[in-house]
Short mmCIF file of C-alpha atoms and ligand atoms in Angstrom, two decimals:
data_model
loop_
_atom_site.label_atom_id
_atom_site.label_comp_id
_atom_site.label_asym_id
_atom_site.label_seq_id
_atom_site.Cartn_x
_atom_site.Cartn_y
_atom_site.Cartn_z
CA MET G 30 33.38 44.82 88.14
CA ALA G 31 30.13 46.41 89.20
CA ILE G 32 30.12 48.81 86.33
CA PHE G 33 27.70 47.16 83.99
CA ARG G 34 24.75 46.46 86.15
CA SER G 35 22.16 48.97 85.07
CA ARG G 36 20.33 49.60 81.84
CA THR G 37 22.34 52.77 81.18
CA SER G 38 25.54 50.87 81.47
CA ALA G 39 24.13 48.18 79.19
CA LEU G 40 23.60 50.92 76.62
CA PHE G 41 27.17 52.02 77.13
CA LEU G 42 28.26 48.44 76.64
CA LEU G 43 26.28 48.26 73.43
CA LEU G 44 28.10 51.35 72.20
CA LEU G 45 31.38 49.70 73.00
CA VAL G 46 30.25 46.60 71.16
CA LEU G 47 29.48 48.71 68.12
CA LEU G 48 32.88 50.36 68.33
CA PHE G 49 34.62 47.02 68.56
CA HIS G 50 32.59 45.64 65.71
CA LEU G 51 32.20 48.40 63.13
CA PRO G 52 31.57 46.96 59.69
CA PRO G 53 34.52 47.38 57.34
CA LEU G 54 34.49 50.66 55.44
CA PHE G 55 35.61 48.92 52.31
CA PRO G 56 33.95 45.55 51.79
CA GLY G 57 36.89 44.33 49.73
CA ARG G 58 39.12 44.61 52.79
CA GLU G 59 37.22 41.78 54.39
CA LEU G 60 38.58 39.39 51.79
CA GLU G 61 42.13 40.63 52.16
CA LYS G 62 41.94 40.16 55.90
CA ARG G 63 40.63 36.64 55.52
CA ARG G 64 43.32 34.31 56.69
CA VAL G 65 43.84 31.24 58.75
CA HIS G 66 43.47 31.45 62.50
CA GLY G 67 44.47 29.04 65.16
CA ALA G 68 47.56 27.43 66.47
CA ASP G 69 50.55 27.83 64.26
CA MET G 70 53.10 25.32 65.37
CA GLY G 71 53.99 24.41 61.86
CA LEU G 72 56.84 22.47 60.38
CA ASN G 73 55.69 23.66 57.04
CA SER G 74 52.47 25.31 56.00
CA HIS G 75 50.18 22.31 56.09
CA ARG G 76 51.55 20.20 58.90
CA SER G 77 52.08 20.66 62.62
CA VAL G 78 53.80 18.75 65.38
CA LEU G 79 52.01 17.43 68.42
CA LYS G 80 53.93 16.15 71.41
CA MET G 81 52.55 12.77 72.39
CA LYS G 82 53.25 13.63 76.00
CA SER G 83 50.71 16.44 75.83
CA LEU G 84 47.99 13.85 75.26
CA VAL G 85 48.80 11.76 78.32
CA PRO G 86 46.43 12.59 81.16
CA ALA G 87 48.59 14.15 83.85
CA SER G 88 47.58 13.75 87.46
CA THR G 89 48.12 17.35 88.49
CA CYS G 90 46.19 20.36 87.37
CA ASN G 91 48.18 22.93 85.45
CA PRO G 92 46.32 26.23 85.69
CA PRO G 93 47.46 29.22 83.65
CA PRO G 94 50.00 31.58 85.30
CA THR G 95 47.47 34.41 85.19
CA GLU G 96 43.75 33.95 84.98
CA ARG G 97 41.58 36.33 83.00
CA VAL G 98 39.83 38.79 85.30
CA GLY G 99 36.27 37.72 86.00
CA SER G 100 36.59 34.42 84.19
CA LEU G 101 35.19 31.08 85.27
CA PRO G 102 37.68 28.21 84.94
CA LEU G 103 36.46 25.71 82.35
CA VAL G 104 37.83 22.22 82.89
CA HIS G 105 37.44 18.68 81.63
CA ARG G 106 35.06 16.87 83.93
CA GLN G 107 37.40 13.90 84.30
CA GLY G 108 40.70 15.77 84.37
CA PRO G 109 42.81 16.70 87.42
CA CYS G 110 41.41 20.26 87.48
CA SER G 111 37.87 18.95 87.79
CA PRO G 112 35.84 19.79 90.90
CA LEU G 113 34.00 16.50 90.40
CA LEU G 114 36.11 14.41 92.74
CA LYS G 115 34.57 11.09 91.85
CA GLU G 116 35.08 11.51 88.14
CA ARG G 117 38.62 12.78 88.39
CA LEU G 118 41.23 10.67 86.67
CA GLN G 119 38.71 8.18 85.41
CA ARG G 120 39.71 7.12 81.98
CA CYS G 121 37.55 8.61 79.31
CA ASN G 122 35.67 5.72 77.94
CA SER G 123 34.93 6.18 74.27
CA THR G 124 31.91 3.89 74.50
CA LEU G 125 30.30 6.24 76.96
CA ILE G 126 31.17 9.35 75.01
CA ASN G 127 29.72 7.92 71.85
CA LEU G 128 26.54 7.01 73.65
CA ARG G 129 26.23 10.58 74.81
CA ASP G 130 27.12 12.08 71.42
CA GLN G 131 24.76 9.85 69.51
CA SER G 132 21.87 10.45 71.89
CA ARG G 133 22.43 14.12 71.60
CA ILE G 134 22.31 13.93 67.82
CA ASN G 135 19.10 11.90 67.97
CA SER G 136 17.68 14.44 70.32
CA ILE G 137 18.61 17.37 68.04
CA ARG G 138 17.08 15.45 65.16
CA ARG G 139 13.79 15.08 67.02
CA SER G 140 13.65 18.58 68.39
CA LEU G 141 14.23 20.06 64.93
CA ALA G 142 11.67 17.78 63.35
CA SER G 143 9.06 18.75 65.90
CA SER G 144 9.82 22.46 65.85
CA SER G 145 9.43 22.65 62.10
CA SER G 146 6.05 20.97 62.22
CA SER G 147 4.65 22.85 65.19
CA SER G 148 5.88 25.99 66.84
CA SER G 149 4.25 25.13 70.14
CA SER G 150 6.76 22.35 70.67
CA ILE G 151 9.35 24.95 71.57
CA GLY G 152 7.46 25.47 74.78
CA ASN G 153 4.26 27.00 75.93
CA ASP G 154 4.07 30.59 76.99
CA LEU G 155 2.22 30.66 80.25
CA PRO G 156 -0.34 33.41 80.36
CA GLY G 157 0.88 36.49 82.17
CA THR G 158 4.29 35.10 83.01
CA GLY G 159 6.27 34.84 79.83
CA LEU G 160 7.89 31.74 81.26
CA ARG G 161 8.30 28.81 78.94
CA ILE G 162 8.31 25.22 79.95
CA PRO G 163 10.60 23.00 77.91
CA VAL G 164 9.04 19.84 76.57
CA VAL G 165 10.26 16.46 75.43
CA GLY G 166 12.94 16.52 72.79
CA HIS G 167 15.06 19.29 74.13
CA LEU G 168 18.71 18.88 73.80
CA GLU G 169 20.42 18.29 77.09
CA GLY G 170 23.15 16.61 78.99
CA ALA G 171 26.31 15.05 77.83
CA GLY G 172 29.02 17.70 77.75
CA GLU G 173 32.54 16.93 78.85
CA TYR G 174 33.48 20.28 80.40
CA VAL G 175 32.38 21.87 83.65
CA VAL G 176 32.32 25.31 85.23
CA THR G 177 31.41 26.23 88.80
CA VAL G 178 28.65 28.73 89.46
CA GLY G 179 27.19 30.05 92.74
CA LEU G 180 23.51 29.81 93.62
CA GLY G 181 21.58 31.19 96.58
CA THR G 182 22.54 33.15 99.71
CA PRO G 183 24.90 32.20 101.25
CA ARG G 184 26.09 31.08 97.91
CA ARG G 185 26.60 27.42 97.18
CA ASP G 186 29.20 26.62 94.54
CA LEU G 187 27.96 24.03 92.12
CA PRO G 188 29.92 22.41 89.28
CA VAL G 189 27.70 22.25 86.20
CA ILE G 190 28.22 21.00 82.67
CA PHE G 191 28.96 23.78 80.24
CA ASP G 192 26.57 23.41 77.33
CA THR G 193 26.13 25.83 74.45
CA GLY G 194 23.46 23.48 73.09
CA SER G 195 21.09 23.68 76.04
CA PRO G 196 18.64 26.51 76.70
CA LEU G 197 17.85 25.52 80.27
CA THR G 198 20.01 25.76 83.37
CA TRP G 199 19.11 23.29 86.11
CA THR G 200 20.76 21.80 89.17
CA HIS G 201 20.37 18.88 91.51
CA CYS G 202 18.20 20.11 94.34
CA LEU G 203 17.40 19.24 97.97
CA PRO G 204 15.23 18.03 99.66
CA CYS G 205 15.41 14.94 97.60
CA PRO G 206 12.16 13.11 97.09
CA THR G 207 13.69 10.53 94.77
CA GLN G 208 16.81 8.44 94.68
CA GLY G 209 19.65 9.85 92.62
CA CYS G 210 18.34 13.38 92.88
CA CYS G 211 21.40 14.52 94.82
CA PRO G 212 24.46 12.26 94.46
CA GLN G 213 26.60 14.44 96.75
CA ASN G 214 24.90 16.32 99.55
CA ASP G 215 27.14 19.36 99.51
CA ARG G 216 26.74 19.68 95.77
CA CYS G 217 23.03 20.34 95.51
CA PHE G 218 21.06 23.53 95.63
CA GLU G 219 18.95 23.77 98.77
CA PRO G 220 16.16 26.35 98.51
CA SER G 221 15.28 26.14 102.20
CA LYS G 222 18.82 27.19 103.18
CA SER G 223 18.85 30.24 100.97
CA SER G 224 17.58 33.60 102.21
CA THR G 225 17.08 34.90 98.68
CA TYR G 226 15.08 31.99 97.29
CA SER G 227 11.62 32.60 95.86
CA ASN G 228 9.10 31.04 93.55
CA PRO G 229 9.01 32.48 90.08
CA PRO G 230 5.71 33.84 88.81
CA CYS G 231 4.45 30.91 86.77
CA PRO G 232 0.94 29.90 87.61
CA PRO G 233 -0.61 27.38 87.42
CA ASN G 234 2.59 25.43 87.94
CA CYS G 235 6.30 25.71 87.60
CA ASN G 236 7.10 22.14 86.67
CA TYR G 237 9.67 21.35 84.01
CA SER G 238 10.78 18.10 82.41
CA VAL G 239 13.68 17.47 80.11
CA PHE G 240 14.20 14.08 78.56
CA TYR G 241 17.21 12.85 76.65
CA ALA G 242 17.34 10.38 73.88
CA ASP G 243 19.56 8.10 75.98
CA LYS G 244 16.70 7.97 78.48
CA SER G 245 18.36 10.25 80.96
CA PHE G 246 16.21 13.06 82.24
CA SER G 247 15.67 15.76 84.81
CA ASN G 248 12.36 16.93 86.10
CA GLY G 249 11.43 19.28 88.87
CA PHE G 250 10.22 22.83 89.22
CA TYR G 251 11.49 26.26 88.36
CA VAL G 252 12.89 28.36 91.19
CA GLN G 253 14.44 31.77 91.32
CA ASP G 254 17.43 32.78 93.36
CA THR G 255 20.66 34.70 93.13
CA LEU G 256 23.15 33.48 90.55
CA THR G 257 26.77 34.41 91.21
CA LEU G 258 29.36 34.16 88.48
CA ASN G 259 32.91 34.33 89.76
CA ALA G 260 32.01 36.55 92.74
CA ASP G 261 31.98 39.57 90.43
CA TYR G 262 28.51 39.32 89.03
CA THR G 263 25.33 38.59 90.90
CA PHE G 264 21.92 38.17 89.34
CA PRO G 265 19.05 38.25 91.81
CA ASN G 266 15.95 36.30 90.81
CA PHE G 267 17.67 34.16 88.23
CA ILE G 268 15.23 31.46 87.11
CA PHE G 269 16.53 27.89 86.82
CA GLY G 270 15.37 24.33 87.26
CA CYS G 271 15.42 22.64 90.67
CA GLY G 272 15.85 18.99 89.72
CA GLN G 273 13.76 16.68 91.90
CA ASN G 274 14.04 13.53 89.89
CA ASN G 275 17.17 13.23 87.76
CA SER G 276 18.64 10.21 86.10
CA ASP G 277 22.27 9.52 86.88
CA GLY G 278 23.65 10.31 83.41
CA PHE G 279 25.22 13.51 84.63
CA GLY G 280 27.88 11.94 86.77
CA THR G 281 28.62 13.93 89.87
CA SER G 282 28.15 17.21 88.10
CA THR G 283 25.34 19.16 89.59
CA GLY G 284 23.41 19.95 86.45
CA ILE G 285 23.65 21.99 83.29
CA LEU G 286 24.72 25.55 82.57
CA GLY G 287 22.63 26.25 79.49
CA LEU G 288 24.21 28.79 77.15
CA ALA G 289 22.02 28.23 74.11
CA LEU G 290 19.51 30.71 72.75
CA GLY G 291 15.99 30.93 74.12
CA ASP G 292 13.83 33.37 76.01
CA HIS G 293 14.69 31.98 79.43
CA SER G 294 18.26 30.91 78.92
CA LEU G 295 21.04 32.37 81.01
CA ILE G 296 21.98 34.51 78.01
CA SER G 297 18.52 36.11 77.94
CA GLN G 298 18.29 36.53 81.70
CA THR G 299 21.61 38.36 81.91
CA THR G 300 21.18 40.58 78.83
CA ASP G 301 21.21 43.85 80.78
CA THR G 302 24.62 43.09 82.19
CA PHE G 303 26.31 41.02 79.52
CA ALA G 304 24.59 42.26 76.35
CA GLN G 305 24.39 38.63 75.14
CA ILE G 306 28.13 38.28 74.78
CA PHE G 307 30.23 35.40 76.06
CA CYS G 308 33.52 33.80 75.19
CA TYR G 309 35.27 30.59 76.12
CA CYS G 310 38.35 28.53 75.52
CA ILE G 311 38.15 24.76 75.84
CA PRO G 312 41.47 23.48 77.25
CA PRO G 313 43.71 21.53 74.86
CA THR G 314 44.61 18.85 77.41
CA TYR G 315 43.00 17.17 80.40
CA ASN G 316 45.18 18.93 82.92
CA ARG G 317 44.91 22.44 81.57
CA GLN G 318 42.30 24.99 82.45
CA GLY G 319 40.21 26.94 79.97
CA TYR G 320 37.88 29.83 80.73
CA LEU G 321 34.40 31.20 80.29
CA LEU G 322 33.91 34.97 80.23
CA PHE G 323 30.85 37.13 79.83
CA GLY G 324 30.00 40.63 78.61
CA PHE G 325 32.57 43.38 78.68
CA GLY G 326 35.18 41.05 80.19
CA ALA G 327 34.78 38.79 77.16
CA LEU G 328 35.14 41.67 74.71
CA GLN G 329 38.17 42.95 76.53
CA GLN G 330 40.06 39.77 77.26
CA CYS G 331 39.12 37.30 74.60
CA GLN G 332 41.27 37.89 71.56
CA THR G 333 39.48 37.19 68.34
CA ASN G 334 40.09 38.53 64.88
CA GLN G 335 37.63 36.97 62.47
CA TYR G 336 34.03 35.96 62.61
CA THR G 337 31.32 34.02 60.91
CA SER G 338 27.65 34.96 61.13
CA ILE G 339 25.13 33.24 63.35
CA LEU G 340 22.33 32.30 60.97
CA SER G 341 19.15 33.75 62.34
CA ASP G 342 16.82 32.09 59.86
CA GLN G 343 16.98 28.69 61.54
CA THR G 344 13.85 29.31 63.54
CA GLY G 345 12.53 27.06 66.24
CA SER G 346 15.92 25.99 67.50
CA PHE G 347 18.07 27.06 70.38
CA GLN G 348 21.26 26.08 68.59
CA TYR G 349 23.98 28.29 67.17
CA PHE G 350 23.82 27.73 63.43
CA ILE G 351 26.80 28.85 61.36
CA LYS G 352 27.78 28.19 57.78
CA LEU G 353 30.57 25.70 57.07
CA LEU G 354 31.59 25.91 53.41
CA GLY G 355 34.46 23.48 53.43
CA ILE G 356 37.28 21.74 55.25
CA THR G 357 40.91 21.83 54.30
CA THR G 358 43.45 19.24 55.30
CA GLY G 359 46.90 18.61 53.96
CA LYS G 360 46.84 20.19 50.54
CA GLN G 361 43.22 19.38 49.84
CA THR G 362 40.22 21.72 50.24
CA LEU G 363 36.95 19.83 50.42
CA ASN G 364 34.00 21.85 49.24
CA PHE G 365 30.73 20.97 50.98
CA SER G 366 28.46 22.08 48.18
CA GLU G 367 30.38 19.97 45.68
CA LEU G 368 30.85 16.86 47.81
CA ALA G 369 27.58 16.91 49.71
CA PRO G 370 25.08 18.87 47.64
CA LEU G 371 22.19 17.55 49.73
CA SER G 372 23.73 18.67 53.01
CA SER G 373 23.21 22.41 53.21
CA PRO G 374 26.28 24.24 54.58
CA SER G 375 23.83 26.29 56.66
CA ARG G 376 22.75 23.23 58.60
CA THR G 377 25.86 23.33 60.78
CA ILE G 378 25.85 23.99 64.50
CA ILE G 379 28.67 24.73 66.93
CA ASP G 380 28.04 22.80 70.14
CA SER G 381 30.11 22.35 73.31
CA GLY G 382 28.04 19.33 74.35
CA THR G 383 28.95 17.09 71.39
CA THR G 384 32.44 15.64 71.68
CA ILE G 385 33.39 14.63 68.12
CA SER G 386 32.42 16.68 65.06
CA ARG G 387 30.01 15.06 62.62
CA LEU G 388 30.39 15.68 58.88
CA PRO G 389 28.46 14.65 55.78
CA SER G 390 29.80 11.18 55.00
CA SER G 391 31.14 12.12 51.54
CA VAL G 392 33.08 15.01 53.10
CA TYR G 393 34.26 12.82 55.95
CA LEU G 394 35.50 10.09 53.59
CA ALA G 395 37.46 12.54 51.44
CA LEU G 396 38.88 14.23 54.53
CA ARG G 397 39.89 10.91 56.04
CA ASP G 398 41.58 9.77 52.82
CA GLU G 399 43.66 12.92 52.70
CA PHE G 400 44.52 12.55 56.40
CA LYS G 401 45.60 8.95 55.78
CA LYS G 402 47.92 10.04 52.97
CA GLU G 403 49.56 12.54 55.26
CA MET G 404 49.89 9.96 58.03
CA SER G 405 51.23 7.12 55.86
CA GLU G 406 54.48 6.93 57.84
CA TYR G 407 52.68 5.77 61.00
CA PRO G 408 51.46 2.23 61.70
CA VAL G 409 47.68 1.89 61.76
CA ALA G 410 45.84 0.59 64.81
CA GLN G 411 42.44 -0.85 65.56
CA HIS G 412 39.39 1.29 64.88
CA LEU G 413 37.09 2.64 67.56
CA PRO G 414 33.77 1.81 65.98
CA SER G 415 31.91 2.83 69.12
CA LEU G 416 32.97 6.41 68.67
CA GLY G 417 32.68 6.37 64.88
CA LEU G 418 36.46 6.77 64.66
CA ASP G 419 37.83 4.54 61.91
CA THR G 420 41.29 5.98 61.31
CA CYS G 421 43.62 5.12 64.16
CA TYR G 422 47.37 4.84 64.62
CA ASN G 423 49.73 3.12 66.98
CA LEU G 424 52.25 5.73 68.02
CA GLU G 425 54.07 3.73 70.64
CA GLY G 426 57.62 5.02 71.04
CA HIS G 427 56.94 8.27 69.17
CA GLU G 428 57.80 11.40 71.08
CA ASN G 429 56.12 13.64 68.52
CA VAL G 430 53.56 13.08 65.83
CA THR G 431 53.46 15.21 62.68
CA LEU G 432 49.84 15.89 61.81
CA PRO G 433 48.33 17.51 58.76
CA LYS G 434 46.57 20.71 59.72
CA VAL G 435 42.81 20.81 59.54
CA VAL G 436 41.14 24.11 58.67
CA LEU G 437 37.42 24.74 59.02
CA ASN G 438 36.37 27.04 56.18
CA PHE G 439 33.45 28.96 57.64
CA ASP G 440 31.64 31.64 55.72
CA GLY G 441 33.92 34.64 56.30
CA THR G 442 36.78 32.99 58.14
CA ASP G 443 39.06 29.99 58.10
CA VAL G 444 39.73 28.47 61.51
CA ASN G 445 42.78 26.34 62.09
CA VAL G 446 41.89 23.41 64.35
CA ASP G 447 44.42 23.10 67.17
CA PRO G 448 46.58 19.94 66.86
CA SER G 449 44.95 18.73 70.10
CA GLY G 450 41.64 18.77 68.24
CA VAL G 451 42.79 16.82 65.20
CA VAL G 452 43.34 13.50 66.95
CA TRP G 453 41.52 11.73 69.74
CA ARG G 454 43.71 10.00 72.30
CA GLU G 455 42.34 6.59 73.14
CA SER G 456 45.33 5.25 75.04
CA ASP G 457 48.97 6.13 75.64
CA SER G 458 49.91 4.73 72.25
CA GLN G 459 46.73 4.93 70.20
CA VAL G 460 45.31 8.04 68.57
CA CYS G 461 42.50 8.34 66.03
CA PHE G 462 41.48 11.00 63.56
CA ALA G 463 38.93 12.94 65.62
CA PHE G 464 36.15 13.41 63.08
CA ALA G 465 33.21 11.19 62.23
CA ALA G 466 30.59 10.81 59.53
CA LYS G 467 26.97 11.67 60.21
CA GLU G 468 24.72 8.69 60.59
CA LYS G 469 22.04 10.21 58.39
CA GLU G 470 22.81 12.62 55.62
CA ASP G 471 20.08 15.05 56.64
CA ASP G 472 21.30 15.27 60.24
CA LEU G 473 22.99 18.48 61.23
CA THR G 474 26.68 18.92 60.70
CA ILE G 475 28.14 19.54 64.17
CA ILE G 476 31.35 21.23 65.26
CA GLY G 477 32.02 19.47 68.55
CA SER G 478 34.09 20.35 71.59
CA THR G 479 37.22 18.42 70.54
CA GLN G 480 37.62 20.58 67.43
CA GLN G 481 37.02 23.73 69.48
CA ARG G 482 39.96 23.08 71.81
CA ASN G 483 42.41 25.87 72.51
CA LEU G 484 40.53 28.48 70.44
CA ASN G 485 39.04 31.67 71.80
CA ILE G 486 35.43 31.56 70.68
CA LEU G 487 33.28 34.61 71.29
CA TYR G 488 29.51 34.72 70.79
CA ASN G 489 28.05 38.15 70.16
CA ILE G 490 24.42 37.25 69.74
CA GLN G 491 22.98 40.70 69.14
CA ALA G 492 25.55 41.25 66.40
CA ASN G 493 24.89 37.70 65.07
CA LYS G 494 28.53 36.75 65.21
CA VAL G 495 30.66 33.85 66.35
CA GLU G 496 34.22 35.12 66.48
CA PHE G 497 37.39 33.02 66.54
CA GLY G 498 40.80 33.88 67.90
CA THR G 499 44.33 32.65 67.62
CA GLY G 500 45.06 32.90 71.32
CA SER G 501 45.09 29.93 73.58
CA CYS G 502 43.46 29.12 76.88
CA GLY G 503 46.61 29.59 78.86
CA SER G 504 47.64 33.16 78.24
C1 NAG R 20 33.30 1.46 78.61
O1 NAG R 20 32.05 1.55 79.26
C2 NAG R 20 31.10 0.61 78.80
C3 NAG R 20 29.77 0.93 79.48
O2 NAG R 20 29.94 1.13 80.85
C4 NAG R 20 31.60 -0.81 79.10
O3 NAG R 20 30.67 -1.76 78.64
C5 NAG R 20 32.94 -1.01 78.42
O4 NAG R 20 33.48 -2.25 78.78
C6 NAG R 20 33.93 0.10 78.80
N1 NAG R 20 35.11 -0.02 77.98
C7 NAG R 20 36.34 0.10 78.48
C8 NAG R 20 37.47 -0.03 77.50
O5 NAG R 20 36.54 0.32 79.66
C1 NAG R 21 4.23 19.34 89.48
O1 NAG R 21 5.11 18.39 90.07
C2 NAG R 21 4.71 17.95 91.35
C3 NAG R 21 5.76 16.99 91.87
O2 NAG R 21 7.02 17.55 91.78
C4 NAG R 21 3.35 17.25 91.27
O3 NAG R 21 2.92 16.91 92.57
C5 NAG R 21 2.34 18.19 90.62
O4 NAG R 21 1.13 17.49 90.40
C6 NAG R 21 2.88 18.70 89.29
N1 NAG R 21 1.92 19.64 88.75
C7 NAG R 21 1.46 19.54 87.50
C8 NAG R 21 0.41 20.54 87.11
O5 NAG R 21 1.87 18.70 86.71
C1 NAG R 22 11.11 10.22 87.72
O1 NAG R 22 10.97 10.59 86.35
C2 NAG R 22 10.85 9.48 85.49
C3 NAG R 22 10.86 10.01 84.09
O2 NAG R 22 9.87 10.96 83.91
C4 NAG R 22 9.58 8.70 85.82
O3 NAG R 22 9.47 7.57 84.98
C5 NAG R 22 9.63 8.26 87.27
O4 NAG R 22 8.42 7.65 87.61
C6 NAG R 22 9.89 9.45 88.17
N1 NAG R 22 10.09 8.98 89.52
C7 NAG R 22 9.45 9.50 90.54
C8 NAG R 22 9.73 8.88 91.87
O5 NAG R 22 8.68 10.45 90.41
C1 NAG R 23 32.41 25.34 46.29
O1 NAG R 23 31.74 24.90 45.13
C2 NAG R 23 30.73 25.78 44.69
C3 NAG R 23 29.99 25.10 43.56
O2 NAG R 23 30.88 24.54 42.64
C4 NAG R 23 31.38 27.10 44.27
O3 NAG R 23 30.39 28.02 43.86
C5 NAG R 23 32.12 27.67 45.47
O4 NAG R 23 32.83 28.84 45.12
C6 NAG R 23 33.11 26.67 46.04
N1 NAG R 23 33.61 27.19 47.30
C7 NAG R 23 34.90 27.22 47.61
C8 NAG R 23 35.24 27.78 48.95
O5 NAG R 23 35.75 26.79 46.86
C1 NAG R 24 59.93 16.50 69.44
O1 NAG R 24 59.67 17.89 69.31
C2 NAG R 24 60.45 18.70 70.16
C3 NAG R 24 60.04 20.13 69.91
O2 NAG R 24 58.68 20.29 70.06
C4 NAG R 24 61.94 18.51 69.88
O3 NAG R 24 62.68 19.28 70.80
C5 NAG R 24 62.29 17.06 70.00
O4 NAG R 24 63.62 16.87 69.61
C6 NAG R 24 61.38 16.21 69.12
N1 NAG R 24 61.68 14.80 69.34
C7 NAG R 24 61.99 13.97 68.34
C8 NAG R 24 62.28 12.57 68.70
O5 NAG R 24 62.00 14.33 67.17
#
């Protein structure tokens, strides 16, 4: 796949993008085409069946029969497909996940507050280099899914957390001046062992620091070296962070693959090749494998059929803002502007690093009540207050559970949440409704990774689109 490496081929790719994404000739057709996307495993139109067995963490990895050409496998960091040996098969502890989710939300809250009051908080342009140094308050850490990327020559394969909410890519790095900088020796980038390593042009210094609200952090310096994505694509002089002093909140993952917006994100650095297009599918279960695809490969192999616009007026943020108008469950459509007039539908982000979606509390409460009605045949179980999940059921002895469908009504498209994204599995018998209320009404509404499971989601940044597809990770 060496075809799209030069500027001319990037132009060609842009042409292709335009062809794939021509605006409708008749605007009215858009409305006719508007329909529900997502898994359709229905009993009847508003309910679907989920096999309880599919929620049980299996001990063997179940990769798809055929992988998409050029794709990077995307796997749960604690599932059997995970390259993070130490974390494999650990039980997901909801306390920990909530800690990560809540810190992330606090951190988004702070970074938005500071970026609206002062544009310099986004980072400082260093004279003559164009390189920006992230400052305190950036959103980092915490995702649950990993991909493996190659860095340096010979290339070292490093499992990193896949994060659409982070603008910076960084890795654990040797030599290690501090404790905890490199938890596993073979899983750290080692500049001195790479023949293609160099220092990026960033006088007077190349230091970076990222701090998280949960007090985890990474600091170090920027380096540049070859980035290899699935052997097919190599990017010489890719700039990323070489973490010298990292807290241990990242488990045995090696760092972060930052797929958010921003002048020095991976998306910006690979524009000539990928035209700012990527697509992923988050696996529906722990033992399945999803994928991450870039550029032409994403356009070609990631089936999508409807889109919502990326809102470009949310300046000063690296996040992908989209407009969520409502949520439908059972027979009830909940309208954001009616139920939560103070929570603008435009203040919604889609984020792979937050686990459980956060909704305005009035919307959440109405959604939950409707869900409860639909689930009245099942015995209730203890809440999981740590995760903000207050609607749980004991499904011991049930082979299948019949769930009401949940549809996210975005501006322009309705996306059917996969049944695996409607409930959170806490134990073999206990499941909980996998949505939560925002802590503060003016926090962002967040579409988290659980609700994104098993959907093809394509980001076409130059066209300002997030596209959704019916497909699934496995085919
Ligand atoms: C989850 O992890 C937290 C923090 O490590 C711990 O306090 C708690 O006991 C754990 N809960 C379970 C159910 O393992
Ligand atoms: C950059 O970080 C190094 C340690 O990694 C430190 O010695 C140096 O003083 C820092 N430079 C600046 C300008 O902060
Ligand atoms: C590592 O970074 C943390 C957070 O910035 C700082 O408190 C600590 O002193 C640093 N440790 C070393 C050895 O530089
Ligand atoms: C939501 O409510 C607003 C205000 O009443 C209305 O203008 C809008 O059409 C409604 N949206 C949907 C999807 O029903
Ligand atoms: C559960 O669903 C499967 C189909 O998905 C069906 O074959 C099976 O009979 C169902 N089990 C029960 C107990 O209803």
